[in-house]
XYZ file of N, CA and C in Angstrom:
693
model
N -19.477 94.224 -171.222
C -20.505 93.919 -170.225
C -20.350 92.481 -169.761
N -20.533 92.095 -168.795
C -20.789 90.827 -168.071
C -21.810 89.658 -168.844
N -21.207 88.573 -169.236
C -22.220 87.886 -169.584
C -21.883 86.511 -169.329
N -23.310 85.814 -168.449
C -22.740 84.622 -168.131
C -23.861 83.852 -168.818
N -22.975 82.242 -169.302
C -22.696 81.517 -169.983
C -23.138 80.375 -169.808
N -23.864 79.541 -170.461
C -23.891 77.861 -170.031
C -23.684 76.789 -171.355
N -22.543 75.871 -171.063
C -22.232 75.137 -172.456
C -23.212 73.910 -172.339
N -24.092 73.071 -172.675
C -24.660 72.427 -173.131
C -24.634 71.260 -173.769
N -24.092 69.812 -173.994
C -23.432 69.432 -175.041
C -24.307 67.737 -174.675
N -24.613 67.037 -175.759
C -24.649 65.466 -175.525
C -25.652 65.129 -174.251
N -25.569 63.813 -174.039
C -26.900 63.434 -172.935
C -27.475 62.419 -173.997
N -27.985 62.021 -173.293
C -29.469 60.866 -173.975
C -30.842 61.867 -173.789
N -31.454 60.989 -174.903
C -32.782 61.903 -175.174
C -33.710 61.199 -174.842
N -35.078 61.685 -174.789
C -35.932 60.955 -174.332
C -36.218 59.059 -174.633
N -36.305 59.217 -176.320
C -35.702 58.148 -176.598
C -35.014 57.114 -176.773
N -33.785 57.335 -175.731
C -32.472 56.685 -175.556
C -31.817 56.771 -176.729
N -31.505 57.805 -177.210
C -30.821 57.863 -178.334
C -29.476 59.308 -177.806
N -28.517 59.154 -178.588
C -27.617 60.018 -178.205
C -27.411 61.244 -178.610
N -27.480 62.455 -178.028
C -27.321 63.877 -178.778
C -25.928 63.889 -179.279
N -26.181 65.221 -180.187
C -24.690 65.266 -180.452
C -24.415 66.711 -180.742
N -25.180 67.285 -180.446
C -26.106 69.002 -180.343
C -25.451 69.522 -179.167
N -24.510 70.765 -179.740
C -24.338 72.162 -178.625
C -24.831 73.047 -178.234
N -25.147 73.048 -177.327
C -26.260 74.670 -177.202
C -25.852 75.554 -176.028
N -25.458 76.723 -176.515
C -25.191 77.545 -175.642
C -26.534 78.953 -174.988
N -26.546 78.860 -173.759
C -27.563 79.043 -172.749
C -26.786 80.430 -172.326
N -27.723 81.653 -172.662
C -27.392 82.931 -171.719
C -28.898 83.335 -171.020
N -27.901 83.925 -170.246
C -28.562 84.650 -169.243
C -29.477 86.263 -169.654
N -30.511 86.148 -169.612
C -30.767 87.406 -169.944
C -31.281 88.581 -168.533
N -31.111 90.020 -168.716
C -31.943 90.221 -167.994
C -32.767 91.721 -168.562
N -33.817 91.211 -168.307
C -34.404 92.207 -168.594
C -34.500 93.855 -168.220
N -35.593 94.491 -168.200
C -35.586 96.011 -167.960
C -35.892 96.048 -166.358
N -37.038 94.936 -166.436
C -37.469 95.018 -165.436
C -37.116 93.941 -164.327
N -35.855 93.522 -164.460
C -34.975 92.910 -163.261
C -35.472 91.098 -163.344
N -36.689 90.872 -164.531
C -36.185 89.300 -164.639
C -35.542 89.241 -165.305
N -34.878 87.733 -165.120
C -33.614 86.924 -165.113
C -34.448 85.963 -165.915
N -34.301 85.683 -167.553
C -34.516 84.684 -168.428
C -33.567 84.274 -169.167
N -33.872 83.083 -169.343
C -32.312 82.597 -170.474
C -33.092 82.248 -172.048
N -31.864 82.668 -172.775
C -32.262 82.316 -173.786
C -30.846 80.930 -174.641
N -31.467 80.249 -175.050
C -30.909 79.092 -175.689
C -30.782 78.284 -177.374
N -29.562 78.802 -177.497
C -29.386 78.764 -178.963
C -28.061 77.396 -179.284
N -28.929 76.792 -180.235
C -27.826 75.651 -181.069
C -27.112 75.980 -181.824
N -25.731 75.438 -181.584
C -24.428 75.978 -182.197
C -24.535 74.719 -183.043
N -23.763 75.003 -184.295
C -23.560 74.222 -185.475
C -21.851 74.158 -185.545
N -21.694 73.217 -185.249
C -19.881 72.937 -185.689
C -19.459 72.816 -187.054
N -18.286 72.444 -187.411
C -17.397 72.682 -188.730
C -16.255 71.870 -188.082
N -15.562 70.784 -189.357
C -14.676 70.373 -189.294
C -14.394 69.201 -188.040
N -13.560 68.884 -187.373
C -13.745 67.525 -186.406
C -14.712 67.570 -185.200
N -16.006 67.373 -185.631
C -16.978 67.321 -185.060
C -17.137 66.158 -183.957
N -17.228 66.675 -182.336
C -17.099 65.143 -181.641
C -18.730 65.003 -181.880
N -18.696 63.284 -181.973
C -19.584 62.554 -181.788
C -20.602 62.327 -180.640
N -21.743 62.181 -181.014
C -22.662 61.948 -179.812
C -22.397 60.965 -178.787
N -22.624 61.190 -177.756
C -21.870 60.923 -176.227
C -22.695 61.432 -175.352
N -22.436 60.938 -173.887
C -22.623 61.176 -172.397
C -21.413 59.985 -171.887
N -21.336 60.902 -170.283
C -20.715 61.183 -169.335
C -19.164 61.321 -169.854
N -19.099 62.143 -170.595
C -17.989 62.934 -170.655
C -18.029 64.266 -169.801
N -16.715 64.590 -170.224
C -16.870 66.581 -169.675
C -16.795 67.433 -170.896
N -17.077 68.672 -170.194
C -17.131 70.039 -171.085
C -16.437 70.976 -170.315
N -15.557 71.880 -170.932
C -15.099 72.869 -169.844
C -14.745 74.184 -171.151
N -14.422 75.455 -170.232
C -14.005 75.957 -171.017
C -12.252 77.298 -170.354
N -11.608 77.167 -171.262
C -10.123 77.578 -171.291
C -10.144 79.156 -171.728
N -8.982 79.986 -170.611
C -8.956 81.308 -171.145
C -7.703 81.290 -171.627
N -7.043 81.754 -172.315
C -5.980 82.016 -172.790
C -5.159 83.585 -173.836
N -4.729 83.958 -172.902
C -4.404 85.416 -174.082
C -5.301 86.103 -174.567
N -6.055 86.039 -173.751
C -7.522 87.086 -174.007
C -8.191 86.132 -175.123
N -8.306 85.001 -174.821
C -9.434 84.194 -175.725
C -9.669 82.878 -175.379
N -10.824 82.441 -175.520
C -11.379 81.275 -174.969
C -11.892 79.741 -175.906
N -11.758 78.915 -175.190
C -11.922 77.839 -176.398
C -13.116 77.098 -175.162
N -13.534 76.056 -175.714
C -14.243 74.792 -174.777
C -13.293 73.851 -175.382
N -13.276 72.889 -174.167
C -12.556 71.750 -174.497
C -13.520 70.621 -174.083
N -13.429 69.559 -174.998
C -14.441 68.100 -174.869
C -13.374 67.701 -174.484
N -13.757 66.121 -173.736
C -12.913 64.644 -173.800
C -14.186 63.985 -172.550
N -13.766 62.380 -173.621
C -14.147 61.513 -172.837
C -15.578 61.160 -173.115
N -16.445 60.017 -172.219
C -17.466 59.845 -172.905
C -17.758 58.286 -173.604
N -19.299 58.449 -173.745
C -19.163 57.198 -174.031
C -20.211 56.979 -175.030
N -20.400 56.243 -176.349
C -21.478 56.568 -177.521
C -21.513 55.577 -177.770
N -22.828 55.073 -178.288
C -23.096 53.784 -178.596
C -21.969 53.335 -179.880
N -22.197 51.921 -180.135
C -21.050 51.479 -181.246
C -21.218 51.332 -181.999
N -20.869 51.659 -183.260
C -20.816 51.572 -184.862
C -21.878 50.977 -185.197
N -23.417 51.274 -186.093
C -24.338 50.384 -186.544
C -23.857 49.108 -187.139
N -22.310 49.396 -187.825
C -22.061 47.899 -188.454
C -21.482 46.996 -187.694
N -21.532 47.187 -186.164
C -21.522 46.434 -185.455
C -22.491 45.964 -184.614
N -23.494 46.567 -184.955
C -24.537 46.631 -183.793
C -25.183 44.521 -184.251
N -25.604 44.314 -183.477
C -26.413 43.331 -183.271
C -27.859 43.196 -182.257
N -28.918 42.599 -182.865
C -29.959 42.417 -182.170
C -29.890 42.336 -180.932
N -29.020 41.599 -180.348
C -28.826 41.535 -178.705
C -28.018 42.577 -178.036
N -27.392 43.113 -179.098
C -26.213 44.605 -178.395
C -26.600 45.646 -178.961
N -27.676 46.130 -179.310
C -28.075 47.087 -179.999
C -27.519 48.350 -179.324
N -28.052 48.363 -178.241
C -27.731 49.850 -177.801
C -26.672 49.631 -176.444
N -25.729 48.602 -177.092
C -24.067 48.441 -176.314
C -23.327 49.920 -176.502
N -22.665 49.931 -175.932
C -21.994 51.154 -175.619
C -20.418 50.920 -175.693
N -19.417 51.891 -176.073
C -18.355 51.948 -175.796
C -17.585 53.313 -175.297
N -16.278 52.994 -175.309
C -15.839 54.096 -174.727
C -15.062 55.004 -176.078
N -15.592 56.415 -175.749
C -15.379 57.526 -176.920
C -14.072 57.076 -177.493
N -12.993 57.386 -178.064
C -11.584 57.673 -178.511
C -11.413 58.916 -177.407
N -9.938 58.620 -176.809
C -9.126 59.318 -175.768
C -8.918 60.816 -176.821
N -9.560 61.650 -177.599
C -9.563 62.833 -178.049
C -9.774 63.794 -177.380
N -9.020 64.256 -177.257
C -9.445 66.251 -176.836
C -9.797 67.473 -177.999
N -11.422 67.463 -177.752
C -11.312 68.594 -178.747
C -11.351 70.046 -178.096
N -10.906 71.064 -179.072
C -11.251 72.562 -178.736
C -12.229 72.598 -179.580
N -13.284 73.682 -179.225
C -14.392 74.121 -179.991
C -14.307 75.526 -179.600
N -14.563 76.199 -180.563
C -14.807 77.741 -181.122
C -16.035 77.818 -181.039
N -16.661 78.547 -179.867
C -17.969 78.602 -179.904
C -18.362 80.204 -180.727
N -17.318 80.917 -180.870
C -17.513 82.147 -181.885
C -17.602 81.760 -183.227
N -17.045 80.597 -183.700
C -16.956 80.969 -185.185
C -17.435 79.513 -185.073
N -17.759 78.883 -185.012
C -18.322 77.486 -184.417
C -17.810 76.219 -185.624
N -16.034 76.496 -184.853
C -15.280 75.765 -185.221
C -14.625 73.979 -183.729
N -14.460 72.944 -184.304
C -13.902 72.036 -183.677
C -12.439 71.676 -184.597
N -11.556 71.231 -183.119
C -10.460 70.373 -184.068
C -10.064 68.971 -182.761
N -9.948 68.241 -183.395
C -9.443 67.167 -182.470
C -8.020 66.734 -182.427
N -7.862 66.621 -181.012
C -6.143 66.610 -180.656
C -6.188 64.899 -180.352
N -5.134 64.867 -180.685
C -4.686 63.010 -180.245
C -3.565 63.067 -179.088
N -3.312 63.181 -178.078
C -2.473 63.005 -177.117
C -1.417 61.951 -176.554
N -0.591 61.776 -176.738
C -0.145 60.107 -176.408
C -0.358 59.607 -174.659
N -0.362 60.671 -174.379
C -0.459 60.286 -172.777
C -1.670 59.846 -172.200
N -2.511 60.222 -173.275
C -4.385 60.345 -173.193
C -4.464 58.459 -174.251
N -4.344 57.587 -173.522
C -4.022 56.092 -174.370
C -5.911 55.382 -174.058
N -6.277 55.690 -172.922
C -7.704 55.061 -173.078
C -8.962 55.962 -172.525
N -9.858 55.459 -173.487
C -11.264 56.471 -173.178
C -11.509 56.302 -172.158
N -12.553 57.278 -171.369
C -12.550 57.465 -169.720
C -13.732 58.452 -169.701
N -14.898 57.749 -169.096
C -16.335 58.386 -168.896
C -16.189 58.213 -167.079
N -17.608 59.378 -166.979
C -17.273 60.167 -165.788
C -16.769 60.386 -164.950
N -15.342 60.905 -165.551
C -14.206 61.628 -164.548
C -14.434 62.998 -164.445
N -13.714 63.535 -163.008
C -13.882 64.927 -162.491
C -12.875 65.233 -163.698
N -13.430 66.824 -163.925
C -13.080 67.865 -164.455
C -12.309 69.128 -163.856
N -11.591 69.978 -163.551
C -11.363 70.934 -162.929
C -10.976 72.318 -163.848
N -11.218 72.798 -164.487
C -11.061 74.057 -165.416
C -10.040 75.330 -164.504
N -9.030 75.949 -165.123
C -8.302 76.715 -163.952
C -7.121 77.584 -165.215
N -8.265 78.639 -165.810
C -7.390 79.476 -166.907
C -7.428 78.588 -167.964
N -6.031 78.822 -168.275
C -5.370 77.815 -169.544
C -5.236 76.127 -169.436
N -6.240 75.685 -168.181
C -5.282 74.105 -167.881
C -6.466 73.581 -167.617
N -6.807 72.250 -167.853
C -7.895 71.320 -167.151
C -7.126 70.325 -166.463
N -7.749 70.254 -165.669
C -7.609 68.657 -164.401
C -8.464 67.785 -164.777
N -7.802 66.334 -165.103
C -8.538 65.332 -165.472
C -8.456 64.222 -164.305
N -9.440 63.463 -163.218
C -9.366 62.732 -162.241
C -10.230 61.743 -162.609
N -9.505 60.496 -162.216
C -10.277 58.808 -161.959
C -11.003 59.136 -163.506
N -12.138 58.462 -163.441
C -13.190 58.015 -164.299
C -12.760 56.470 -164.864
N -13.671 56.040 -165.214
C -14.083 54.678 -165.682
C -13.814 54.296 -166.945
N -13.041 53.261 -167.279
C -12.587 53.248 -168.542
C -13.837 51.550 -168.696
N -14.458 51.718 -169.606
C -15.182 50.249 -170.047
C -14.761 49.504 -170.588
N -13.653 49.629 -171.251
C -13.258 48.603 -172.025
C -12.023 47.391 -171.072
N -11.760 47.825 -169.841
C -10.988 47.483 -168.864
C -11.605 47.319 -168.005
N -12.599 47.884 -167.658
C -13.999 47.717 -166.686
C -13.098 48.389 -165.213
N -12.095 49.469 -164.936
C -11.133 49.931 -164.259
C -11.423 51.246 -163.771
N -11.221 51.788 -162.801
C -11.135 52.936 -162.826
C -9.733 53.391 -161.723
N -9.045 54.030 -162.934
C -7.556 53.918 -162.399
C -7.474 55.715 -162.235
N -6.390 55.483 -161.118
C -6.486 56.459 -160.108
C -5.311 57.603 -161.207
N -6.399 57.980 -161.946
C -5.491 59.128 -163.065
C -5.674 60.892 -162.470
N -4.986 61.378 -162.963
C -4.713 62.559 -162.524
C -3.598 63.232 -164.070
N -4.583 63.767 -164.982
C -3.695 64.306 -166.002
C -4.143 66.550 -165.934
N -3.282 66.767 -166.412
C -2.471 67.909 -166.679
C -2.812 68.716 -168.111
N -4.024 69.230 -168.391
C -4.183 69.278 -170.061
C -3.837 70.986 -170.470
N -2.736 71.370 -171.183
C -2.883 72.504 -170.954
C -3.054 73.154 -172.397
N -3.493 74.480 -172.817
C -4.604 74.749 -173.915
C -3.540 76.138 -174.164
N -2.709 76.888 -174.618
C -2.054 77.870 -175.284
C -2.586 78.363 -176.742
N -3.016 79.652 -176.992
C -4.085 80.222 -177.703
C -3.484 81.111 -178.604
N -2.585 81.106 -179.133
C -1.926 82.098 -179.686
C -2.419 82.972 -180.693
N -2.083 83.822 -181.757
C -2.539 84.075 -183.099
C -2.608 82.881 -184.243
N -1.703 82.217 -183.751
C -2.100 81.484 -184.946
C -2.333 79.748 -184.498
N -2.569 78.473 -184.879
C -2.720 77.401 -184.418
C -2.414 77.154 -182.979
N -3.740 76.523 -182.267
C -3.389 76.409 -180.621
C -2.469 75.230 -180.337
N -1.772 75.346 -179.076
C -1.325 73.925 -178.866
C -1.987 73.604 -177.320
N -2.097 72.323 -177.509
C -2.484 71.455 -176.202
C -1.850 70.567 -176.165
N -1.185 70.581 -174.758
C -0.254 69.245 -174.490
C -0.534 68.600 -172.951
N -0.379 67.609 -173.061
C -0.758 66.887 -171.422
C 0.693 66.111 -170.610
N 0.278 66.094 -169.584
C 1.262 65.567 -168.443
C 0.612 64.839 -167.266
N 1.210 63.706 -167.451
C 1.057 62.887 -165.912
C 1.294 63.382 -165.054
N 0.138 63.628 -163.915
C 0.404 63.932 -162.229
C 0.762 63.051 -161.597
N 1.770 62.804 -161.036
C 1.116 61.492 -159.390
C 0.110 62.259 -158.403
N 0.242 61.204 -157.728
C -1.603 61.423 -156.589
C -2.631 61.627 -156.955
N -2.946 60.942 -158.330
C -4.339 60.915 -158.535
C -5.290 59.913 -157.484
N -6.508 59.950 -157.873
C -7.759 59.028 -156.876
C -8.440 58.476 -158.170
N -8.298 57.352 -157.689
C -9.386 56.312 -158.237
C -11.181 56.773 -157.590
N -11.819 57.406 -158.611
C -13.484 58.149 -158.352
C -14.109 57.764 -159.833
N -15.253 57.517 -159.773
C -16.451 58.149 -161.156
C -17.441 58.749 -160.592
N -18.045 59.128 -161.319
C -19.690 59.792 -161.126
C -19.233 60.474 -160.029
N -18.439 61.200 -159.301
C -18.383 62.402 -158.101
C -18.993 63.204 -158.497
N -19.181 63.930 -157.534
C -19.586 65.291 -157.664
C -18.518 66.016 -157.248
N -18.521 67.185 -157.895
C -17.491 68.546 -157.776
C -18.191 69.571 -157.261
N -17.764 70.069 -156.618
C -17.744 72.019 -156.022
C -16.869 72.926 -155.743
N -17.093 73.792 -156.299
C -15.644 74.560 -155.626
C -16.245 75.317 -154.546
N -15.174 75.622 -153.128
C -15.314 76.385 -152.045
C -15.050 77.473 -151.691
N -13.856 77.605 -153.493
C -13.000 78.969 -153.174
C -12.326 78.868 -154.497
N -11.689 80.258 -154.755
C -10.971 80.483 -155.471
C -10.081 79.474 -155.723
N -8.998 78.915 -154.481
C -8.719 77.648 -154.956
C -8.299 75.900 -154.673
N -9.775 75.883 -154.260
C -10.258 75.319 -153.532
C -11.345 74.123 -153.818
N -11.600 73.250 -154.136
C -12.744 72.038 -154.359
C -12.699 71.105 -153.669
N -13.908 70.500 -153.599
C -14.298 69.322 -152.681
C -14.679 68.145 -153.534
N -14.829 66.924 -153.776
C -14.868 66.203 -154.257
C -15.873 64.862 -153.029
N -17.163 64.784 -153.912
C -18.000 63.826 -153.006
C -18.705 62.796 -153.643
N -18.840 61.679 -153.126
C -19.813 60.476 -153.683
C -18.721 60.152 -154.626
N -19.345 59.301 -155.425
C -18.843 58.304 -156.510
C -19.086 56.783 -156.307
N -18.310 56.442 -157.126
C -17.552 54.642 -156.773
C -16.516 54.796 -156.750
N -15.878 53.644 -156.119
C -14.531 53.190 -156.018
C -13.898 51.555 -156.889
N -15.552 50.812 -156.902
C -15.660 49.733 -157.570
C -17.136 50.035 -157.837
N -17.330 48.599 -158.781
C -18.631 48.688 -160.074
C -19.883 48.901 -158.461
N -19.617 47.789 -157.620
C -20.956 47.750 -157.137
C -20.506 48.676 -155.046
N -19.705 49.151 -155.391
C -18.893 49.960 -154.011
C -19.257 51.519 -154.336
N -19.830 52.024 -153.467
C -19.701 53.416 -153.226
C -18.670 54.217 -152.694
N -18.612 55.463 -153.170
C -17.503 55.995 -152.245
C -17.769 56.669 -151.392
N -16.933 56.690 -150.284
C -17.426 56.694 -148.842
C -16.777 58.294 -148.037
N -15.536 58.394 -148.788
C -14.737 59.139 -148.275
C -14.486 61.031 -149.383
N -14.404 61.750 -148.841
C -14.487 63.025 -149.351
C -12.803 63.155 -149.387
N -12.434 64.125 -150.538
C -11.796 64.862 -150.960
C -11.806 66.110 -150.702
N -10.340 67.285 -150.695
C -10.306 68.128 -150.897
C -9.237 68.623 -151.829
N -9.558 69.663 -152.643
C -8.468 69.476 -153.672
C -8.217 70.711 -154.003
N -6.545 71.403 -153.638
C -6.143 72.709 -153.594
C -5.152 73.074 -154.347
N -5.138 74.400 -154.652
C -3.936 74.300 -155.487
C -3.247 75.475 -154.883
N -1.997 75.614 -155.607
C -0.795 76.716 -155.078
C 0.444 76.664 -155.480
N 0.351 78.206 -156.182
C 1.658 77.865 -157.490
C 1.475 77.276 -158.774
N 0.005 76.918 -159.092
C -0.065 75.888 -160.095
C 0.250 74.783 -159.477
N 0.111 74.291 -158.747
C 0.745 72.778 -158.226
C -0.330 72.239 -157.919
N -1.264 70.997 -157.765
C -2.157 70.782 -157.358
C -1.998 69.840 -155.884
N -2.906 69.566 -155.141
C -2.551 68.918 -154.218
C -4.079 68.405 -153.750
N -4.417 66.617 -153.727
C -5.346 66.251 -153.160
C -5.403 65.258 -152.155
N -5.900 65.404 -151.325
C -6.074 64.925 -150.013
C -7.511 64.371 -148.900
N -7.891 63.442 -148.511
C -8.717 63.084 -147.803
C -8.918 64.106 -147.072
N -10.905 64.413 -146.683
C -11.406 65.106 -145.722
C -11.519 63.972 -144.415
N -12.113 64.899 -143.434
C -12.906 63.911 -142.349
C -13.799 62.952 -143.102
N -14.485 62.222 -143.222
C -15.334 62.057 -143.298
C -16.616 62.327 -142.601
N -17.833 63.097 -143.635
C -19.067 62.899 -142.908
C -19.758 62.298 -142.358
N -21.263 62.169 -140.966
C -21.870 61.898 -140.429
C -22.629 61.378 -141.440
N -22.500 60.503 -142.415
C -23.953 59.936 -143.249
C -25.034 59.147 -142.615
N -26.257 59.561 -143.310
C -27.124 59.177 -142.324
C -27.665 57.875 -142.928
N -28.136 57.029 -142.350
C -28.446 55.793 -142.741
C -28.845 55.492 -143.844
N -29.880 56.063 -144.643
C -30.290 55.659 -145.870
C -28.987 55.612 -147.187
N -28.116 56.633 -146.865
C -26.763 57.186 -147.671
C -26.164 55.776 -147.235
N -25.462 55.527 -146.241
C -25.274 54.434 -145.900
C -25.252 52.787 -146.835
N -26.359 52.390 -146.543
C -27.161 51.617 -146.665
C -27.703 51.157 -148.157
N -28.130 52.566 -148.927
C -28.199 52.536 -150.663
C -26.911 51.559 -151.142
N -27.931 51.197 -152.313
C -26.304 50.368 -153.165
C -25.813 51.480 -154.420
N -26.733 52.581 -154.389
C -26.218 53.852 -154.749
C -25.976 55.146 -154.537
């Protein structure tokens, strides 16, 4: 039967404190044609990522089976570093990719060499067995370098492998927003380009063959207030 899905993961809490809690969100429907969700916390095992925001979450099909993949992100820093004036300083996660088993509610964390610095809110693109990793903000460089990586997730019977590859033509973006338009097809809008610069200009981002390909839209008619914001 059809069942759709929502992964859940990290955020700040009311408190400004950091989750570190999975919860997976279904859809229910009833007899009588409402549509309620119900929402249950998953408990991990083994390399458990750490509490975080503005990372991603996605999830990978492979050989008739599915994993979620974390990376990225950003969690406050070690209490034995913390100080009265940096208390709730922040850094950037470790460049890790995990898979998580949301069936048997297993994690393992991959170390990548190509994956060298942490990187909070970069676009995501999920597509089968492969994620697209674009721009995002590295803090410890205060940069956001125009990355474009290749993560791909193989599921076999026995131990998975994930391995990554440098694209050229990545875009320097954070905080965008994503949509897809089509099967294969996304748009890419807003962001920064620098700390106190907005981004001005739209993306479109297609693929074919597995090949990816991204490219400037027109730009839109923004209307003054869009404009004008320093966000």
């Amino acid at each position: 039967s059809e069942k759709c899905q929502f992964i859940i993961h990290g955020g700040k809490t009311p408190n400004n404190e950091l989750s570190d809690k999975i919860y997976v969100m279904s859809v229910v429907c009833k007899n009588n044609k409402k549509v309620t969700f119900q929402c249950t916390e998953k408990d991990l095992v083994g390399d458990v990522p750490e509490a975080r925001y503005g990372h991603s979450i996605d999830v990978v099909y492979s050989r008739g089976k599915s994993m979620g993949v974390i990376f990225g992100g950003r969690s406050y820093i070690p209490p034995a570093q913390r100080t009265t004036e940096k208390w709730n300083s922040v850094a950037d996660c470790l460049p890790h990719v995990f898979l998580v088993d949301f069936e048997f509610g297993c994690s393992t964390s991959y170390v990548l060499p190509e994956l060298q610095d942490g990187l909070s809110f970069h676009v995501s693109i999920a597509r089968n067995d492969t994620i697209y990793i674009l721009g995002g903000h590295s803090l410890a460089n205060n940069v956001r370098p125009a990355n474009l990586y290749r993560i791909r997730v193989d599921l076999p019977l026995g131990s998975p492998a994930v391995n990554c590859t440098v694209l050229p033509g990545g875009i320097s973006v954070s905080s965008a927003i994503l949509t897809q338009t089509n099967n294969d097809e996304f748009v890419i809008v807003g962001g920064y380009q620098l700390e106190n610069q907005k981004r001005m200009v739209c993306n479109n981002i297609s693929f074919e063959d597995n090949k990816i390909e991204i490219r400037e839209m027109e730009t839109p008619d923004w209307t003054p207030d869009i404009k004008h914001s320093k966000i």
